[in-house]
CSV table of C-alpha atoms in Angstrom, one decimal:
chain,number,residue,atom,x,y,z
J,29,MET,CA,28.6,-0.6,26.5
J,30,GLU,CA,30.7,-3.7,25.9
J,31,LYS,CA,28.5,-4.6,23.0
J,32,GLN,CA,29.1,-1.3,21.4
J,33,THR,CA,32.8,-1.6,21.4
J,34,LYS,CA,32.5,-5.2,20.1
J,35,ASN,CA,30.4,-4.4,17.1
J,36,LYS,CA,31.7,-1.4,15.3
J,37,GLY,CA,29.2,0.6,13.4
J,38,THR,CA,26.2,-0.6,15.3
J,39,VAL,CA,23.9,1.0,17.9
J,40,PRO,CA,22.0,-0.9,20.6
J,41,PHE,CA,18.3,-1.4,19.9
J,42,PHE,CA,17.3,0.0,23.2
J,43,PRO,CA,17.3,2.9,23.9
J,44,HIS,CA,19.1,4.4,20.9
J,45,HIS,CA,17.4,2.8,17.9
J,46,LEU,CA,14.0,2.6,19.5
J,47,LEU,CA,14.1,6.2,20.6
J,48,SER,CA,14.9,7.5,17.1
J,49,GLU,CA,12.3,5.2,15.5
J,50,ALA,CA,9.6,6.3,18.0
J,51,SER,CA,10.3,10.0,17.6
J,52,LEU,CA,10.2,9.6,13.8
J,53,ALA,CA,6.9,7.7,14.2
J,54,PHE,CA,5.4,10.5,16.4
J,55,ALA,CA,6.6,13.2,14.1
J,56,PHE,CA,5.0,11.4,11.2
J,57,LEU,CA,1.7,11.0,13.0
J,58,GLY,CA,1.9,14.8,13.5
J,59,VAL,CA,2.4,15.3,9.8
J,60,ILE,CA,-0.6,13.1,9.0
J,61,LEU,CA,-2.8,15.3,11.4
J,62,VAL,CA,-1.5,18.5,9.7
J,63,LEU,CA,-2.1,17.1,6.2
J,64,ALA,CA,-5.6,15.9,7.2
J,65,GLY,CA,-6.4,19.4,8.3
J,66,LEU,CA,-5.0,20.9,5.2
J,67,PHE,CA,-6.6,18.5,2.8
J,68,GLU,CA,-10.0,17.8,4.3
J,69,ALA,CA,-11.8,14.9,2.7
J,70,GLU,CA,-14.7,16.3,0.7
J,71,LEU,CA,-17.9,14.6,-0.4
J,72,GLY,CA,-19.0,15.0,-4.0
J,73,PRO,CA,-22.6,14.7,-5.3
J,74,PRO,CA,-24.2,11.3,-4.6
J,75,ALA,CA,-24.1,8.4,-7.1
J,76,ASN,CA,-26.4,8.6,-10.0
J,77,ALA,CA,-26.5,5.5,-12.2
J,78,LEU,CA,-28.4,7.5,-14.9
J,79,GLN,CA,-26.0,10.4,-15.3
J,80,THR,CA,-22.5,9.8,-16.4
J,81,PRO,CA,-20.2,12.6,-15.2
J,82,ILE,CA,-18.4,14.3,-18.1
J,83,HIS,CA,-14.9,14.7,-16.6
J,84,ILE,CA,-14.1,11.9,-14.4
J,85,LEU,CA,-10.6,11.1,-13.3
J,86,PRO,CA,-9.4,8.4,-10.9
J,87,GLU,CA,-7.0,9.1,-8.0
J,88,TRP,CA,-3.5,10.0,-9.0
J,89,TYR,CA,-2.1,6.5,-8.5
J,90,PHE,CA,-4.5,5.1,-11.1
J,91,LEU,CA,-4.1,8.0,-13.6
J,92,TRP,CA,-1.4,6.2,-15.6
J,93,LEU,CA,-3.7,3.3,-16.4
J,94,PHE,CA,-6.4,5.8,-17.5
J,95,GLY,CA,-3.8,7.5,-19.8
J,96,LEU,CA,-2.7,4.2,-21.2
J,97,LEU,CA,-6.2,3.1,-22.0
J,98,ARG,CA,-6.7,6.4,-23.9
J,99,LEU,CA,-3.7,5.8,-26.1
J,100,VAL,CA,-3.9,2.1,-26.9
J,101,PRO,CA,-6.7,-0.5,-27.6
J,102,GLN,CA,-8.1,-1.9,-24.4
J,103,THR,CA,-6.5,-5.4,-24.8
J,104,VAL,CA,-3.0,-3.9,-25.1
J,105,GLY,CA,-3.8,-1.5,-22.3
J,106,LEU,CA,-4.6,-4.4,-20.1
J,107,LEU,CA,-1.6,-6.5,-21.2
J,108,ILE,CA,0.9,-3.9,-20.2
J,109,PRO,CA,-0.1,-3.6,-16.5
J,110,VAL,CA,-0.3,-7.4,-16.3
J,111,LEU,CA,3.2,-7.7,-17.7
J,112,LEU,CA,4.5,-4.9,-15.4
J,113,ILE,CA,3.1,-6.7,-12.3
J,114,GLY,CA,4.4,-10.1,-13.6
J,115,GLY,CA,7.8,-8.5,-14.1
J,116,LEU,CA,7.7,-7.1,-10.6
J,117,PHE,CA,7.0,-10.5,-9.1
J,118,LEU,CA,9.8,-12.1,-11.1
J,119,LEU,CA,12.3,-9.3,-10.6
J,120,PRO,CA,14.6,-11.3,-8.3
J,121,TRP,CA,14.8,-14.0,-10.9
J,122,LEU,CA,15.0,-11.6,-13.9
J,123,ASP,CA,18.0,-9.9,-12.4
J,124,ARG,CA,20.6,-12.6,-12.8
J,125,LYS,CA,23.6,-10.6,-11.6
J,126,LYS,CA,25.3,-11.6,-8.4
J,127,GLU,CA,24.4,-10.0,-5.1
J,128,THR,CA,25.9,-6.6,-4.3
J,129,SER,CA,26.9,-6.0,-7.9
J,130,ALA,CA,25.2,-3.1,-9.5
J,131,ASN,CA,22.8,-3.8,-12.3
J,132,ARG,CA,22.5,-0.8,-14.5
J,133,ILE,CA,19.9,-2.4,-16.7
J,134,ILE,CA,17.4,-2.9,-13.9
J,135,LEU,CA,18.0,0.7,-12.7
J,136,LEU,CA,17.5,2.0,-16.3
J,137,ILE,CA,14.3,0.1,-16.8
J,138,THR,CA,13.0,1.2,-13.4
J,139,GLY,CA,13.7,4.8,-14.3
J,140,LEU,CA,12.1,4.4,-17.7
J,141,ILE,CA,9.0,2.9,-16.2
J,142,LEU,CA,8.7,5.7,-13.7
J,143,VAL,CA,9.0,8.3,-16.4
J,144,GLY,CA,6.5,6.4,-18.5
J,145,LEU,CA,4.0,6.3,-15.6
J,146,VAL,CA,4.4,10.1,-15.1
J,147,ILE,CA,3.9,10.8,-18.9
J,148,LEU,CA,0.8,8.5,-19.0
J,149,SER,CA,-0.6,10.3,-15.9
J,150,VAL,CA,-0.1,13.6,-17.8
J,151,VAL,CA,-1.8,12.2,-20.9
J,152,ALA,CA,-4.8,11.2,-18.7
J,153,ARG,CA,-5.2,14.8,-17.6
J,154,LEU,CA,-5.1,16.3,-21.1
J,155,PRO,CA,-8.4,17.5,-22.4
J,156,TRP,CA,-9.9,15.3,-25.1
Q,30,MET,CA,8.7,-37.9,26.6
Q,31,SER,CA,8.5,-34.8,28.6
Q,32,THR,CA,6.3,-32.0,27.6
Q,33,GLU,CA,7.5,-29.8,30.4
Q,34,MET,CA,6.8,-26.1,29.9
Q,35,LYS,CA,9.8,-23.8,29.9
Q,36,ASP,CA,9.6,-20.8,32.1
Q,37,VAL,CA,9.3,-17.6,30.1
Q,38,ASP,CA,11.9,-15.3,31.4
Q,39,VAL,CA,10.5,-12.0,30.2
Q,40,LYS,CA,13.3,-9.9,31.8
Q,41,THR,CA,16.0,-11.8,30.0
Q,42,MET,CA,14.1,-11.7,26.8
Q,43,LEU,CA,13.6,-8.0,26.9
Q,44,LYS,CA,17.3,-7.5,27.8
Q,45,GLU,CA,18.3,-9.5,24.8
Q,46,ILE,CA,16.1,-7.6,22.5
Q,47,GLY,CA,17.3,-4.3,24.0
Q,48,ALA,CA,20.9,-5.2,23.6
Q,49,LYS,CA,20.5,-6.3,19.9
Q,50,PRO,CA,22.9,-4.3,17.8
Q,51,VAL,CA,21.4,-2.4,15.0
Q,52,PRO,CA,23.8,-1.7,12.1
Q,53,ALA,CA,24.3,2.0,11.5
Q,54,SER,CA,24.1,1.4,7.8
Q,55,VAL,CA,20.4,0.6,8.0
Q,56,ARG,CA,19.6,3.7,10.0
Q,57,LYS,CA,19.9,6.0,7.0
Q,58,PHE,CA,16.8,8.0,6.3
Q,59,TYR,CA,15.9,6.2,3.1
Q,60,TYR,CA,15.4,3.0,5.1
Q,61,CYS,CA,12.4,4.5,6.9
Q,62,PHE,CA,9.7,4.0,4.3
Q,63,GLY,CA,8.8,0.4,5.0
Q,64,GLY,CA,8.2,1.2,8.7
Q,65,LEU,CA,6.2,4.3,7.8
Q,66,THR,CA,4.1,2.2,5.4
Q,67,PHE,CA,3.3,-0.1,8.3
Q,68,LEU,CA,2.6,2.8,10.6
Q,69,THR,CA,0.2,4.2,8.0
Q,70,PHE,CA,-1.4,0.8,7.8
Q,71,CYS,CA,-2.0,0.9,11.6
Q,72,VAL,CA,-3.5,4.4,11.2
Q,73,GLN,CA,-5.8,3.0,8.6
Q,74,VAL,CA,-6.9,0.1,10.8
Q,75,LEU,CA,-7.7,2.4,13.6
Q,76,THR,CA,-9.6,5.1,11.7
Q,77,GLY,CA,-11.2,2.4,9.5
Q,78,ILE,CA,-12.7,0.7,12.5
Q,79,ILE,CA,-14.1,4.0,13.8
Q,80,LEU,CA,-15.6,4.8,10.3
Q,81,ALA,CA,-17.0,1.3,10.1
Q,82,MET,CA,-19.0,1.9,13.3
Q,83,TYR,CA,-21.1,4.5,11.5
Q,84,TYR,CA,-20.9,3.5,7.8
Q,85,VAL,CA,-23.9,1.8,6.3
Q,86,PRO,CA,-23.0,-0.5,3.3
Q,87,THR,CA,-26.2,-0.1,1.3
Q,88,PRO,CA,-26.9,2.1,-1.8
Q,89,GLU,CA,-29.6,3.9,0.1
Q,90,GLY,CA,-27.6,4.3,3.3
Q,91,ALA,CA,-23.9,4.7,2.3
Q,92,TYR,CA,-23.8,8.3,1.1
Q,93,ALA,CA,-26.1,9.5,4.0
Q,94,SER,CA,-24.0,7.7,6.6
Q,95,ILE,CA,-20.9,9.5,5.4
Q,96,GLN,CA,-22.8,12.8,5.5
Q,97,PHE,CA,-23.7,11.8,9.1
Q,98,ILE,CA,-20.0,11.0,9.9
Q,99,MET,CA,-19.0,14.4,8.4
Q,100,THR,CA,-21.5,16.5,10.2
Q,101,ASP,CA,-22.9,14.7,13.3
Q,102,VAL,CA,-20.2,12.3,14.6
Q,103,ASN,CA,-17.7,13.9,17.0
Q,104,MET,CA,-14.4,14.4,15.1
Q,105,GLY,CA,-16.0,12.3,12.3
Q,106,ALA,CA,-14.8,14.7,9.5
Q,107,VAL,CA,-11.3,14.5,11.1
Q,108,VAL,CA,-11.2,10.7,11.2
Q,109,ARG,CA,-12.4,10.5,7.6
Q,110,SER,CA,-9.9,13.1,6.5
Q,111,ILE,CA,-7.1,11.1,8.2
Q,112,HIS,CA,-8.3,7.9,6.6
Q,113,ARG,CA,-8.3,9.6,3.2
Q,114,ILE,CA,-4.9,11.3,3.5
Q,115,ALA,CA,-3.2,8.2,5.0
Q,116,SER,CA,-4.4,6.1,2.1
Q,117,ASN,CA,-2.6,8.5,-0.3
Q,118,LEU,CA,0.5,8.5,1.9
Q,119,MET,CA,0.5,4.7,2.0
Q,120,VAL,CA,0.7,4.5,-1.8
Q,121,VAL,CA,3.5,7.1,-1.7
Q,122,PHE,CA,5.5,5.2,1.0
Q,123,VAL,CA,5.0,1.8,-0.7
Q,124,LEU,CA,6.4,3.3,-3.8
Q,125,PHE,CA,9.4,4.8,-2.0
Q,126,HIS,CA,10.0,1.6,-0.1
Q,127,MET,CA,10.0,-0.3,-3.3
Q,128,LEU,CA,12.4,2.1,-5.0
Q,129,ARG,CA,14.7,1.9,-1.9
Q,130,VAL,CA,14.7,-1.9,-2.1
Q,131,ILE,CA,15.4,-1.8,-5.9
Q,132,LEU,CA,18.2,0.8,-5.4
Q,133,THR,CA,19.9,-1.1,-2.6
Q,134,LYS,CA,19.3,-4.4,-4.6
Q,135,SER,CA,17.8,-5.9,-1.5
Q,136,TYR,CA,15.3,-7.9,-3.6
Q,137,LYS,CA,18.0,-10.4,-4.6
Q,138,HIS,CA,18.6,-13.9,-3.2
Q,139,PRO,CA,18.2,-14.8,-0.4
Q,140,ARG,CA,15.4,-12.2,0.0
Q,141,GLN,CA,13.6,-13.0,-3.2
Q,142,PHE,CA,10.5,-14.3,-1.4
Q,143,ASN,CA,10.3,-11.3,0.8
Q,144,TRP,CA,10.2,-9.2,-2.4
Q,145,VAL,CA,7.3,-11.4,-3.7
Q,146,ALA,CA,5.4,-10.8,-0.4
Q,147,GLY,CA,6.1,-7.1,-0.8
Q,148,VAL,CA,4.6,-7.1,-4.4
Q,149,CYS,CA,1.5,-8.8,-2.9
Q,150,LEU,CA,1.3,-6.0,-0.3
Q,151,LEU,CA,1.6,-3.4,-3.1
Q,152,LEU,CA,-1.4,-5.0,-5.0
Q,153,LEU,CA,-3.4,-5.2,-1.7
Q,154,THR,CA,-2.7,-1.5,-1.1
Q,155,LEU,CA,-4.0,-0.6,-4.5
Q,156,GLY,CA,-7.0,-3.0,-3.9
Q,157,PHE,CA,-7.8,-1.2,-0.7
Q,158,CYS,CA,-7.7,2.2,-2.5
Q,159,PHE,CA,-10.0,1.0,-5.3
Q,160,THR,CA,-12.6,-0.7,-3.1
Q,161,GLY,CA,-12.5,2.1,-0.5
Q,162,TYR,CA,-13.1,4.7,-3.2
Q,163,MET,CA,-16.4,3.1,-4.2
Q,164,LEU,CA,-17.7,2.8,-0.6
Q,165,ILE,CA,-18.4,6.5,-0.6
Q,166,TRP,CA,-21.1,5.9,-3.2
Q,167,ASP,CA,-20.8,9.4,-4.6
Q,168,GLN,CA,-20.6,10.1,-8.4
Q,169,VAL,CA,-16.8,9.7,-8.6
Q,170,GLY,CA,-16.7,6.5,-6.5
Q,171,TYR,CA,-19.7,4.9,-8.3
Q,172,TRP,CA,-18.4,5.6,-11.8
Q,173,ALA,CA,-14.9,4.6,-10.8
Q,174,ALA,CA,-16.4,1.2,-9.9
Q,175,VAL,CA,-18.3,1.1,-13.1
Q,176,ILE,CA,-15.2,1.8,-15.2
Q,177,GLY,CA,-13.0,-0.4,-13.1
Q,178,THR,CA,-15.2,-3.4,-13.4
Q,179,GLN,CA,-15.6,-2.7,-17.1
Q,180,ILE,CA,-11.9,-2.8,-17.6
Q,181,ALA,CA,-11.7,-6.1,-15.7
Q,182,GLY,CA,-14.5,-7.3,-18.1
Q,183,SER,CA,-12.5,-6.6,-21.2
Q,184,ILE,CA,-9.8,-9.1,-20.3
Q,185,PRO,CA,-10.0,-11.9,-22.9
Q,186,LEU,CA,-11.7,-15.1,-22.0
Q,187,LEU,CA,-11.8,-14.6,-18.2
Q,188,GLY,CA,-13.1,-11.0,-18.3
Q,189,GLY,CA,-16.8,-11.6,-18.5
Q,190,VAL,CA,-16.8,-14.0,-15.5
Q,191,LEU,CA,-14.5,-11.7,-13.5
Q,192,GLN,CA,-16.7,-8.7,-14.2
Q,193,GLU,CA,-19.8,-10.5,-13.1
Q,194,MET,CA,-18.1,-11.8,-10.0
Q,195,ALA,CA,-16.9,-8.4,-9.0
Q,196,GLN,CA,-20.2,-6.7,-9.7
Q,197,GLY,CA,-22.3,-9.5,-8.3
Q,198,GLY,CA,-24.5,-9.3,-11.4
Q,199,SER,CA,-24.7,-7.7,-14.8
Q,200,LYS,CA,-24.1,-4.1,-13.5
Q,201,VAL,CA,-22.8,-2.2,-10.5
Q,202,SER,CA,-25.4,-2.3,-7.8
Q,203,GLY,CA,-26.0,-2.7,-4.1
Q,204,VAL,CA,-24.5,-6.3,-4.4
Q,205,THR,CA,-21.3,-4.8,-5.7
Q,206,LEU,CA,-21.2,-2.4,-2.8
Q,207,SER,CA,-21.6,-5.3,-0.3
Q,208,ARG,CA,-18.8,-7.2,-2.1
Q,209,PHE,CA,-16.4,-4.3,-2.1
Q,210,TYR,CA,-17.3,-3.6,1.5
Q,211,ALA,CA,-16.6,-7.1,2.6
Q,212,LEU,CA,-13.3,-7.1,0.8
Q,213,HIS,CA,-12.3,-3.7,2.1
Q,214,ILE,CA,-13.0,-4.3,5.8
Q,215,ALA,CA,-12.5,-8.1,6.1
Q,216,GLY,CA,-11.0,-10.0,3.2
Q,217,MET,CA,-8.1,-7.7,2.3
Q,218,PRO,CA,-7.1,-6.7,5.9
Q,219,ILE,CA,-6.8,-10.4,6.7
Q,220,LEU,CA,-4.6,-11.0,3.7
Q,221,ALA,CA,-2.6,-7.8,4.4
Q,222,ILE,CA,-1.9,-8.9,8.0
Q,223,LEU,CA,-0.9,-12.3,6.8
Q,224,PHE,CA,1.5,-10.9,4.2
Q,225,LEU,CA,2.8,-8.3,6.7
Q,226,THR,CA,3.5,-11.1,9.2
Q,227,LEU,CA,5.4,-13.1,6.5
Q,228,HIS,CA,7.2,-9.9,5.5
Q,229,PHE,CA,8.4,-9.2,9.0
Q,230,ILE,CA,9.3,-12.8,10.0
Q,231,MET,CA,11.5,-13.0,6.9
Q,232,ILE,CA,13.2,-9.7,7.8
Q,233,ARG,CA,13.8,-11.0,11.3
Q,234,LYS,CA,15.3,-14.2,10.0
Q,235,GLN,CA,17.4,-12.8,7.2
Q,236,GLY,CA,18.2,-9.4,8.6
Q,237,ILE,CA,17.9,-6.1,6.7
Q,238,SER,CA,20.1,-6.0,3.6
Q,239,ARG,CA,23.1,-3.7,4.0
Q,240,GLY,CA,22.6,-2.6,0.4
Q,241,LEU,CA,25.4,-1.1,-1.6
């Protein structure tokens, strides 16, 4: 109790924080179970090295790469993800603004990249 | 020099942890995605171990062993469905967690190395997805591996070597399956746990960024 009055705007870890975290965790586990029931994992036809499937799409999180490789030559299509990942690694050093100050350029680039990824994913789904 | 052991006073330790003040500003809902990612990882470890008990990592056995899991193993289809859906959720949560860190500018000094550890974890997550996809040894998984390793092969200079290393030969075969299996259930989990530990130690030492 004493701690609480001492540090304004904080809650004690136990039981307050732990209780809310644990209930969120259990609720989430419930969500996973429901989703697993709704989207049951299926099993497609077995692998056949001699027969290339006509319409093959990767999972949604790799779709953008697929779309990119459709639009540009393969070397460029590889360079872009490598640059993206390199940029991600170096983000703290690329953003030279002081702590706590907003950096609109970083936010703008993040937004543009996200929109780009979505567009490329749509491109991947277009019929040839 | 004394190497006297200190008594571990568990009660005091627990009391200290329990009394630790948590800033209300980091209890907003959008701070939950990192923790949820970790929870999903735990789900993946648990369901992954169960699936590995029945899975056979050979071209002849893989597909049939998954059929066996789906039809004969008690709750097998459920465990596999959870593993599949949790892998998708993990990617979603990693993305949300990353966006939160960008929006609250938490990646900045002094947390820059925690951000780097986080990017490594993102790549590991995608690596888990890619290798796990192939283990099913169905048409989609097999051809995803073929196309994936081909893409790696088109990298200038290094590509050829990389492709051959990933495939374990000149084409996708049982050797490739063994390699992806070893990475999926041993190599990458060890790396992931290592980076997670670093990630968490750095959070403990530096505290959660208050953000804006």
